[in-house]
Amino acid sequence: MDFRLKVFYTVANRLSFTKAAAELFITQPAISKHIQELEEQYGIKLFDRNGSKIALTHAGTVLLKHAKNIFEMYREIDFDMSTLINQRSGLLRLGASTTISQYIIPPLLAKFHLKLQDVKVSLLNGNTEQIEYALVQQEIEMGIVEGQSKNKLIKYIPFLKDELVLVCNSSNPLVQQDEIELTDLKKMQFLIREQGSGTLEVIEHALKPFEIKGSDLQVEMQLGSTESIKSYLLNSDCVAFMSIHAVQKELQNNELAILDIKDLVIERYFYIITLQGKTDSLSELFIQNISNHYNLKL
């Protein structure tokens, strides 16, 4: 493997000579030298420099695309060759949207590691939109997401059924009501996730048949994580739609309560996502392990 290409790949992803030097354990002048040699080899600039900031040129973008494919091929070679001697090893780059990475996947990763200790897993956490983007950019091999945005480049495999429930602080007066009318939703103060969240996408889709738009809800605060929403709920009279998987502990401790909504049940699937037409031995191995855990037929 050409180390200069690895240097370029690291700089291109970090857009920083300093960060690339720290990651590769070499000096910044050495980084500059490797990039200069590549630019001389191809006879074209790979980066535009503006003071301390750098950006990829068009040539740099083209080279980055090829570099990603080359490193992906090396990763596959390492895994397939280790399999031939019954030593499954390698790196699986996995992405998961927020609810899944916090409440679903950690025990699965622990079980996977017990079986295959030589396989390293890196987990990227973000909202559904961010994870899908990372997959398309080949920054990860597979992901597990909350929404299903129907990107044509992505294959969606139903993984685990989930229910979104309306929750509030257990001391909220709304808890005394047997059922909440759909029209009452417009009077409540909501906490919601950021745009690009799979949860927000599913809620808006579920309310659409009742002619309730996301913009009809009174939003007190937009927060970027499930944990921050739960913490806010415990200290306010707000409500929020959340995955049942995310609030199990708080429901058991009687800190949060579910508000039943008349005529409304919001169910969804978590989806395993991979690139259409692209196979990856390590990803398939991981999918097989988690499908066995949940007795799924994928």
mmCIF file of C-alpha atoms in Angstrom:
data_model
loop_
_atom_site.group_PDB
_atom_site.id
_atom_site.type_symbol
_atom_site.label_atom_id
_atom_site.label_comp_id
_atom_site.label_asym_id
_atom_site.label_seq_id
_atom_site.Cartn_x
_atom_site.Cartn_y
_atom_site.Cartn_z
ATOM 1 C CA MET A 1 0.000 0.000 0.000
ATOM 2 C CA ASP A 2 1.355 3.437 -0.961
ATOM 3 C CA PHE A 3 1.719 5.300 2.337
ATOM 4 C CA ARG A 4 1.446 8.604 0.480
ATOM 5 C CA LEU A 5 -2.079 7.643 -0.538
ATOM 6 C CA LYS A 6 -2.926 6.900 3.076
ATOM 7 C CA VAL A 7 -1.565 10.327 4.032
ATOM 8 C CA PHE A 8 -3.673 11.972 1.325
ATOM 9 C CA TYR A 9 -6.777 10.026 2.396
ATOM 10 C CA THR A 10 -6.340 11.091 6.026
ATOM 11 C CA VAL A 11 -5.751 14.754 5.163
ATOM 12 C CA ALA A 12 -8.727 14.743 2.770
ATOM 13 C CA ASN A 13 -11.042 13.353 5.462
ATOM 14 C CA ARG A 14 -9.780 15.629 8.237
ATOM 15 C CA LEU A 15 -9.090 18.688 6.027
ATOM 16 C CA SER A 16 -6.236 19.409 8.401
ATOM 17 C CA PHE A 17 -2.516 18.671 8.114
ATOM 18 C CA THR A 18 -2.213 18.936 11.901
ATOM 19 C CA LYS A 19 -4.971 16.400 12.639
ATOM 20 C CA ALA A 20 -3.664 14.030 9.963
ATOM 21 C CA ALA A 21 -0.144 14.187 11.470
ATOM 22 C CA ALA A 22 -1.514 13.338 14.922
ATOM 23 C CA GLU A 23 -3.599 10.452 13.567
ATOM 24 C CA LEU A 24 -0.740 8.937 11.566
ATOM 25 C CA PHE A 25 1.943 9.612 14.218
ATOM 26 C CA ILE A 26 4.189 11.530 11.856
ATOM 27 C CA THR A 27 5.259 15.165 11.725
ATOM 28 C CA GLN A 28 3.395 17.896 9.880
ATOM 29 C CA PRO A 29 6.370 18.563 7.547
ATOM 30 C CA ALA A 30 6.305 14.855 6.635
ATOM 31 C CA ILE A 31 2.595 15.174 5.774
ATOM 32 C CA SER A 32 3.353 18.178 3.538
ATOM 33 C CA LYS A 33 6.201 16.274 1.834
ATOM 34 C CA HIS A 34 3.996 13.262 1.001
ATOM 35 C CA ILE A 35 1.233 15.482 -0.417
ATOM 36 C CA GLN A 36 3.781 17.465 -2.451
ATOM 37 C CA GLU A 37 5.187 14.229 -3.919
ATOM 38 C CA LEU A 38 1.699 13.082 -4.939
ATOM 39 C CA GLU A 39 0.967 16.451 -6.567
ATOM 40 C CA GLU A 40 4.265 16.240 -8.460
ATOM 41 C CA GLN A 41 3.523 12.653 -9.497
ATOM 42 C CA TYR A 42 0.122 13.569 -10.991
ATOM 43 C CA GLY A 43 1.150 17.064 -12.090
ATOM 44 C CA ILE A 44 -1.887 18.704 -10.510
ATOM 45 C CA LYS A 45 -2.870 20.339 -7.226
ATOM 46 C CA LEU A 46 -4.873 18.191 -4.827
ATOM 47 C CA PHE A 47 -5.632 20.864 -2.220
ATOM 48 C CA ASP A 48 -6.384 24.581 -2.280
ATOM 49 C CA ARG A 49 -4.694 26.334 0.613
ATOM 50 C CA ASN A 50 -6.140 29.508 2.133
ATOM 51 C CA GLY A 51 -4.112 30.435 5.189
ATOM 52 C CA SER A 52 -4.582 27.655 7.745
ATOM 53 C CA LYS A 53 -7.607 26.234 5.888
ATOM 54 C CA ILE A 54 -7.464 23.673 3.087
ATOM 55 C CA ALA A 55 -10.041 22.318 0.663
ATOM 56 C CA LEU A 56 -10.003 19.566 -1.946
ATOM 57 C CA THR A 57 -9.585 20.606 -5.562
ATOM 58 C CA HIS A 58 -11.561 18.782 -8.251
ATOM 59 C CA ALA A 59 -8.525 16.526 -8.787
ATOM 60 C CA GLY A 60 -8.375 15.890 -5.040
ATOM 61 C CA THR A 61 -12.037 14.869 -5.024
ATOM 62 C CA VAL A 62 -11.432 12.405 -7.872
ATOM 63 C CA LEU A 63 -8.409 10.916 -6.095
ATOM 64 C CA LEU A 64 -10.328 10.615 -2.826
ATOM 65 C CA LYS A 65 -13.027 8.579 -4.569
ATOM 66 C CA HIS A 66 -10.411 6.144 -5.897
ATOM 67 C CA ALA A 67 -8.593 6.035 -2.549
ATOM 68 C CA LYS A 68 -11.820 4.993 -0.793
ATOM 69 C CA ASN A 69 -12.283 2.139 -3.248
ATOM 70 C CA ILE A 70 -8.657 1.030 -2.876
ATOM 71 C CA PHE A 71 -8.779 0.960 0.932
ATOM 72 C CA GLU A 72 -12.107 -0.848 0.821
ATOM 73 C CA MET A 73 -10.496 -3.486 -1.411
ATOM 74 C CA TYR A 74 -7.552 -3.879 0.996
ATOM 75 C CA ARG A 75 -9.981 -4.301 3.894
ATOM 76 C CA GLU A 76 -11.842 -7.042 2.008
ATOM 77 C CA ILE A 77 -8.564 -8.781 1.112
ATOM 78 C CA ASP A 78 -7.448 -8.803 4.763
ATOM 79 C CA PHE A 79 -10.743 -10.301 5.888
ATOM 80 C CA ASP A 80 -10.997 -12.929 3.138
ATOM 81 C CA MET A 81 -7.398 -14.050 3.590
ATOM 82 C CA SER A 82 -7.769 -14.333 7.371
ATOM 83 C CA THR A 83 -10.935 -16.405 6.853
ATOM 84 C CA LEU A 84 -8.936 -18.922 4.806
ATOM 85 C CA ILE A 85 -6.860 -19.707 7.899
ATOM 86 C CA ASN A 86 -9.900 -19.665 10.189
ATOM 87 C CA GLN A 87 -8.931 -16.344 11.742
ATOM 88 C CA ARG A 88 -11.703 -13.922 11.003
ATOM 89 C CA SER A 89 -10.327 -10.459 11.534
ATOM 90 C CA GLY A 90 -10.620 -6.994 10.092
ATOM 91 C CA LEU A 91 -12.398 -3.694 10.664
ATOM 92 C CA LEU A 92 -16.152 -3.217 10.347
ATOM 93 C CA ARG A 93 -17.219 0.401 10.081
ATOM 94 C CA LEU A 94 -20.771 0.559 11.335
ATOM 95 C CA GLY A 95 -23.178 3.487 11.596
ATOM 96 C CA ALA A 96 -26.282 3.716 13.758
ATOM 97 C CA SER A 97 -28.841 6.432 14.321
ATOM 98 C CA THR A 98 -29.159 7.847 17.804
ATOM 99 C CA THR A 99 -31.826 5.659 19.438
ATOM 100 C CA ILE A 100 -30.271 2.487 18.064
ATOM 101 C CA SER A 101 -26.691 3.351 19.028
ATOM 102 C CA GLN A 102 -27.746 4.177 22.594
ATOM 103 C CA TYR A 103 -30.312 1.490 23.415
ATOM 104 C CA ILE A 104 -30.259 -1.336 20.859
ATOM 105 C CA ILE A 105 -26.806 -2.000 19.489
ATOM 106 C CA PRO A 106 -24.391 -2.009 22.498
ATOM 107 C CA PRO A 107 -25.441 -5.491 23.757
ATOM 108 C CA LEU A 108 -25.315 -6.811 20.173
ATOM 109 C CA LEU A 109 -21.781 -5.474 19.753
ATOM 110 C CA ALA A 110 -20.733 -7.081 23.035
ATOM 111 C CA LYS A 111 -22.044 -10.503 21.916
ATOM 112 C CA PHE A 112 -20.448 -10.087 18.482
ATOM 113 C CA HIS A 113 -17.098 -9.261 20.097
ATOM 114 C CA LEU A 114 -17.249 -12.374 22.301
ATOM 115 C CA LYS A 115 -17.632 -14.541 19.200
ATOM 116 C CA LEU A 116 -15.128 -12.717 16.977
ATOM 117 C CA GLN A 117 -12.584 -10.955 19.132
ATOM 118 C CA ASP A 118 -10.223 -10.231 16.230
ATOM 119 C CA VAL A 119 -12.860 -8.227 14.376
ATOM 120 C CA LYS A 120 -12.659 -4.547 15.288
ATOM 121 C CA VAL A 121 -15.812 -2.438 15.069
ATOM 122 C CA SER A 122 -15.946 1.332 14.812
ATOM 123 C CA LEU A 123 -19.376 2.855 15.453
ATOM 124 C CA LEU A 124 -20.461 6.139 13.900
ATOM 125 C CA ASN A 125 -23.367 7.799 15.681
ATOM 126 C CA GLY A 126 -25.653 10.329 13.970
ATOM 127 C CA ASN A 127 -29.199 10.871 12.807
ATOM 128 C CA THR A 128 -30.670 8.774 9.991
ATOM 129 C CA GLU A 129 -29.802 11.343 7.315
ATOM 130 C CA GLN A 130 -26.167 11.492 8.462
ATOM 131 C CA ILE A 131 -25.800 7.697 8.582
ATOM 132 C CA GLU A 132 -27.251 7.278 5.089
ATOM 133 C CA TYR A 133 -24.894 9.960 3.770
ATOM 134 C CA ALA A 134 -21.904 8.215 5.390
ATOM 135 C CA LEU A 135 -22.936 4.935 3.740
ATOM 136 C CA VAL A 136 -23.269 6.496 0.280
ATOM 137 C CA GLN A 137 -19.853 8.157 0.759
ATOM 138 C CA GLN A 138 -18.437 4.712 1.719
ATOM 139 C CA GLU A 139 -17.307 5.989 5.103
ATOM 140 C CA ILE A 140 -19.106 2.977 6.644
ATOM 141 C CA GLU A 141 -19.946 -0.497 5.330
ATOM 142 C CA MET A 142 -23.421 -0.768 6.835
ATOM 143 C CA GLY A 143 -25.817 1.078 9.105
ATOM 144 C CA ILE A 144 -28.927 0.624 11.213
ATOM 145 C CA VAL A 145 -31.400 3.504 11.025
ATOM 146 C CA GLU A 146 -34.795 4.579 12.337
ATOM 147 C CA GLY A 147 -36.438 6.014 9.219
ATOM 148 C CA GLN A 148 -36.801 4.746 5.689
ATOM 149 C CA SER A 149 -36.162 7.622 3.336
ATOM 150 C CA LYS A 150 -36.079 5.431 0.211
ATOM 151 C CA ASN A 151 -32.667 6.450 -1.136
ATOM 152 C CA LYS A 152 -32.305 4.515 -4.406
ATOM 153 C CA LEU A 153 -28.624 3.824 -3.738
ATOM 154 C CA ILE A 154 -29.441 2.047 -0.475
ATOM 155 C CA LYS A 155 -30.870 -1.396 0.275
ATOM 156 C CA TYR A 156 -33.219 -1.410 3.310
ATOM 157 C CA ILE A 157 -33.651 -4.614 5.331
ATOM 158 C CA PRO A 158 -36.336 -4.604 8.088
ATOM 159 C CA PHE A 159 -34.550 -5.397 11.328
ATOM 160 C CA LEU A 160 -36.547 -4.766 14.489
ATOM 161 C CA LYS A 161 -40.082 -3.534 15.165
ATOM 162 C CA ASP A 162 -40.434 -0.418 17.297
ATOM 163 C CA GLU A 163 -43.267 1.718 18.645
ATOM 164 C CA LEU A 164 -43.169 5.465 19.160
ATOM 165 C CA VAL A 165 -45.099 6.507 22.261
ATOM 166 C CA LEU A 166 -46.068 9.911 23.622
ATOM 167 C CA VAL A 167 -44.401 10.355 27.003
ATOM 168 C CA CYS A 168 -44.316 12.995 29.710
ATOM 169 C CA ASN A 169 -43.179 13.483 33.290
ATOM 170 C CA SER A 170 -45.155 11.087 35.538
ATOM 171 C CA SER A 171 -46.298 14.082 37.620
ATOM 172 C CA ASN A 172 -47.829 15.797 34.589
ATOM 173 C CA PRO A 173 -51.644 16.311 35.041
ATOM 174 C CA LEU A 174 -52.179 14.767 31.585
ATOM 175 C CA VAL A 175 -51.359 11.359 33.088
ATOM 176 C CA GLN A 176 -54.771 11.391 34.863
ATOM 177 C CA GLN A 177 -56.598 11.241 31.516
ATOM 178 C CA ASP A 178 -57.519 7.809 30.137
ATOM 179 C CA GLU A 179 -56.973 8.921 26.543
ATOM 180 C CA ILE A 180 -55.692 11.966 24.707
ATOM 181 C CA GLU A 181 -57.693 13.256 21.750
ATOM 182 C CA LEU A 182 -55.728 13.845 18.566
ATOM 183 C CA THR A 183 -56.844 17.479 18.537
ATOM 184 C CA ASP A 184 -55.292 17.901 21.997
ATOM 185 C CA LEU A 185 -51.847 17.416 20.474
ATOM 186 C CA LYS A 186 -52.012 20.927 19.053
ATOM 187 C CA LYS A 187 -52.326 22.363 22.576
ATOM 188 C CA MET A 188 -49.302 20.588 24.063
ATOM 189 C CA GLN A 189 -45.721 21.784 24.346
ATOM 190 C CA PHE A 190 -43.485 19.369 22.432
ATOM 191 C CA LEU A 191 -39.846 18.473 22.512
ATOM 192 C CA ILE A 192 -38.655 17.223 19.115
ATOM 193 C CA ARG A 193 -35.504 15.915 17.491
ATOM 194 C CA GLU A 194 -33.537 17.821 14.858
ATOM 195 C CA GLN A 195 -34.347 17.787 11.139
ATOM 196 C CA GLY A 196 -32.911 14.656 9.524
ATOM 197 C CA SER A 197 -34.008 12.494 12.444
ATOM 198 C CA GLY A 198 -35.744 9.244 11.481
ATOM 199 C CA THR A 199 -38.041 9.616 14.498
ATOM 200 C CA LEU A 200 -39.285 13.015 13.336
ATOM 201 C CA GLU A 201 -39.855 11.661 9.815
ATOM 202 C CA VAL A 202 -42.015 8.778 11.118
ATOM 203 C CA ILE A 203 -44.087 11.029 13.423
ATOM 204 C CA GLU A 204 -44.908 13.467 10.626
ATOM 205 C CA HIS A 205 -45.915 10.564 8.350
ATOM 206 C CA ALA A 206 -48.181 9.041 11.052
ATOM 207 C CA LEU A 207 -50.000 12.322 11.744
ATOM 208 C CA LYS A 208 -50.564 13.169 8.070
ATOM 209 C CA PRO A 209 -53.783 11.069 7.637
ATOM 210 C CA PHE A 210 -55.329 13.058 10.520
ATOM 211 C CA GLU A 211 -54.454 16.341 8.756
ATOM 212 C CA ILE A 212 -52.007 17.279 11.500
ATOM 213 C CA LYS A 213 -48.729 18.706 10.251
ATOM 214 C CA GLY A 214 -45.489 18.953 12.132
ATOM 215 C CA SER A 215 -45.868 22.723 11.958
ATOM 216 C CA ASP A 216 -49.216 22.441 13.835
ATOM 217 C CA LEU A 217 -47.423 21.218 16.968
ATOM 218 C CA GLN A 218 -46.202 23.757 19.489
ATOM 219 C CA VAL A 219 -42.484 23.118 19.845
ATOM 220 C CA GLU A 220 -40.890 24.362 23.030
ATOM 221 C CA MET A 221 -37.443 23.018 22.222
ATOM 222 C CA GLN A 222 -35.628 21.118 19.475
ATOM 223 C CA LEU A 223 -32.929 18.868 20.914
ATOM 224 C CA GLY A 224 -30.249 16.738 19.269
ATOM 225 C CA SER A 225 -30.384 13.553 21.331
ATOM 226 C CA THR A 226 -32.818 11.195 23.020
ATOM 227 C CA GLU A 227 -31.057 11.556 26.369
ATOM 228 C CA SER A 228 -31.360 15.356 26.332
ATOM 229 C CA ILE A 229 -35.086 15.068 25.577
ATOM 230 C CA LYS A 230 -35.601 12.652 28.485
ATOM 231 C CA SER A 231 -33.694 14.915 30.862
ATOM 232 C CA TYR A 232 -35.764 17.930 29.767
ATOM 233 C CA LEU A 233 -39.013 15.966 30.192
ATOM 234 C CA LEU A 234 -38.100 15.114 33.782
ATOM 235 C CA ASN A 235 -37.884 18.821 34.533
ATOM 236 C CA SER A 236 -40.883 20.185 32.606
ATOM 237 C CA ASP A 237 -44.512 19.622 31.619
ATOM 238 C CA CYS A 238 -43.585 19.024 27.969
ATOM 239 C CA VAL A 239 -44.368 15.897 25.963
ATOM 240 C CA ALA A 240 -42.365 14.011 23.355
ATOM 241 C CA PHE A 241 -42.755 11.097 20.974
ATOM 242 C CA MET A 242 -40.042 8.571 21.780
ATOM 243 C CA SER A 243 -39.081 4.980 21.007
ATOM 244 C CA ILE A 244 -40.423 2.536 23.584
ATOM 245 C CA HIS A 245 -36.901 1.077 23.678
ATOM 246 C CA ALA A 246 -35.508 4.432 24.843
ATOM 247 C CA VAL A 247 -37.769 4.926 27.869
ATOM 248 C CA GLN A 248 -37.958 1.451 29.436
ATOM 249 C CA LYS A 249 -35.857 2.414 32.459
ATOM 250 C CA GLU A 250 -37.768 5.653 33.136
ATOM 251 C CA LEU A 251 -41.139 3.896 32.811
ATOM 252 C CA GLN A 252 -40.068 1.178 35.259
ATOM 253 C CA ASN A 253 -38.857 3.825 37.731
ATOM 254 C CA ASN A 254 -42.141 5.751 37.337
ATOM 255 C CA GLU A 255 -40.233 8.849 36.196
ATOM 256 C CA LEU A 256 -41.981 9.047 32.813
ATOM 257 C CA ALA A 257 -45.460 7.911 31.766
ATOM 258 C CA ILE A 258 -47.079 7.003 28.430
ATOM 259 C CA LEU A 259 -50.054 9.042 27.234
ATOM 260 C CA ASP A 260 -52.471 6.927 25.174
ATOM 261 C CA ILE A 261 -53.754 8.734 22.085
ATOM 262 C CA LYS A 262 -57.183 7.804 20.745
ATOM 263 C CA ASP A 263 -57.000 6.123 17.302
ATOM 264 C CA LEU A 264 -53.235 6.550 17.008
ATOM 265 C CA VAL A 265 -50.553 3.862 17.164
ATOM 266 C CA ILE A 266 -47.166 4.691 15.645
ATOM 267 C CA GLU A 267 -45.212 1.582 14.717
ATOM 268 C CA ARG A 268 -42.105 1.405 12.592
ATOM 269 C CA TYR A 269 -39.135 -0.789 11.800
ATOM 270 C CA PHE A 270 -35.483 -0.175 12.375
ATOM 271 C CA TYR A 271 -33.676 -0.936 9.120
ATOM 272 C CA ILE A 272 -30.287 -2.420 8.330
ATOM 273 C CA ILE A 273 -28.893 -0.463 5.390
ATOM 274 C CA THR A 274 -26.209 -1.430 2.872
ATOM 275 C CA LEU A 275 -25.302 -0.090 -0.560
ATOM 276 C CA GLN A 276 -27.334 -1.558 -3.414
ATOM 277 C CA GLY A 277 -25.415 -4.217 -5.316
ATOM 278 C CA LYS A 278 -22.437 -4.158 -2.957
ATOM 279 C CA THR A 279 -21.472 -7.179 -0.861
ATOM 280 C CA ASP A 280 -19.137 -7.090 2.099
ATOM 281 C CA SER A 281 -18.054 -10.264 3.923
ATOM 282 C CA LEU A 282 -17.687 -8.647 7.341
ATOM 283 C CA SER A 283 -21.026 -6.837 7.112
ATOM 284 C CA GLU A 284 -22.773 -10.052 6.105
ATOM 285 C CA LEU A 285 -21.193 -11.804 9.089
ATOM 286 C CA PHE A 286 -22.435 -9.095 11.463
ATOM 287 C CA ILE A 287 -25.939 -9.118 9.947
ATOM 288 C CA GLN A 288 -26.066 -12.901 10.318
ATOM 289 C CA ASN A 289 -25.095 -12.646 13.985
ATOM 290 C CA ILE A 290 -27.710 -10.034 14.869
ATOM 291 C CA SER A 291 -30.403 -11.831 12.862
ATOM 292 C CA ASN A 292 -29.657 -15.007 14.846
ATOM 293 C CA HIS A 293 -29.947 -13.007 18.087
ATOM 294 C CA TYR A 294 -33.455 -11.865 17.133
ATOM 295 C CA ASN A 295 -34.391 -15.048 15.223
ATOM 296 C CA LEU A 296 -34.899 -13.040 12.053
ATOM 297 C CA LYS A 297 -35.008 -14.423 8.532
ATOM 298 C CA LEU A 298 -33.170 -11.788 6.539
#
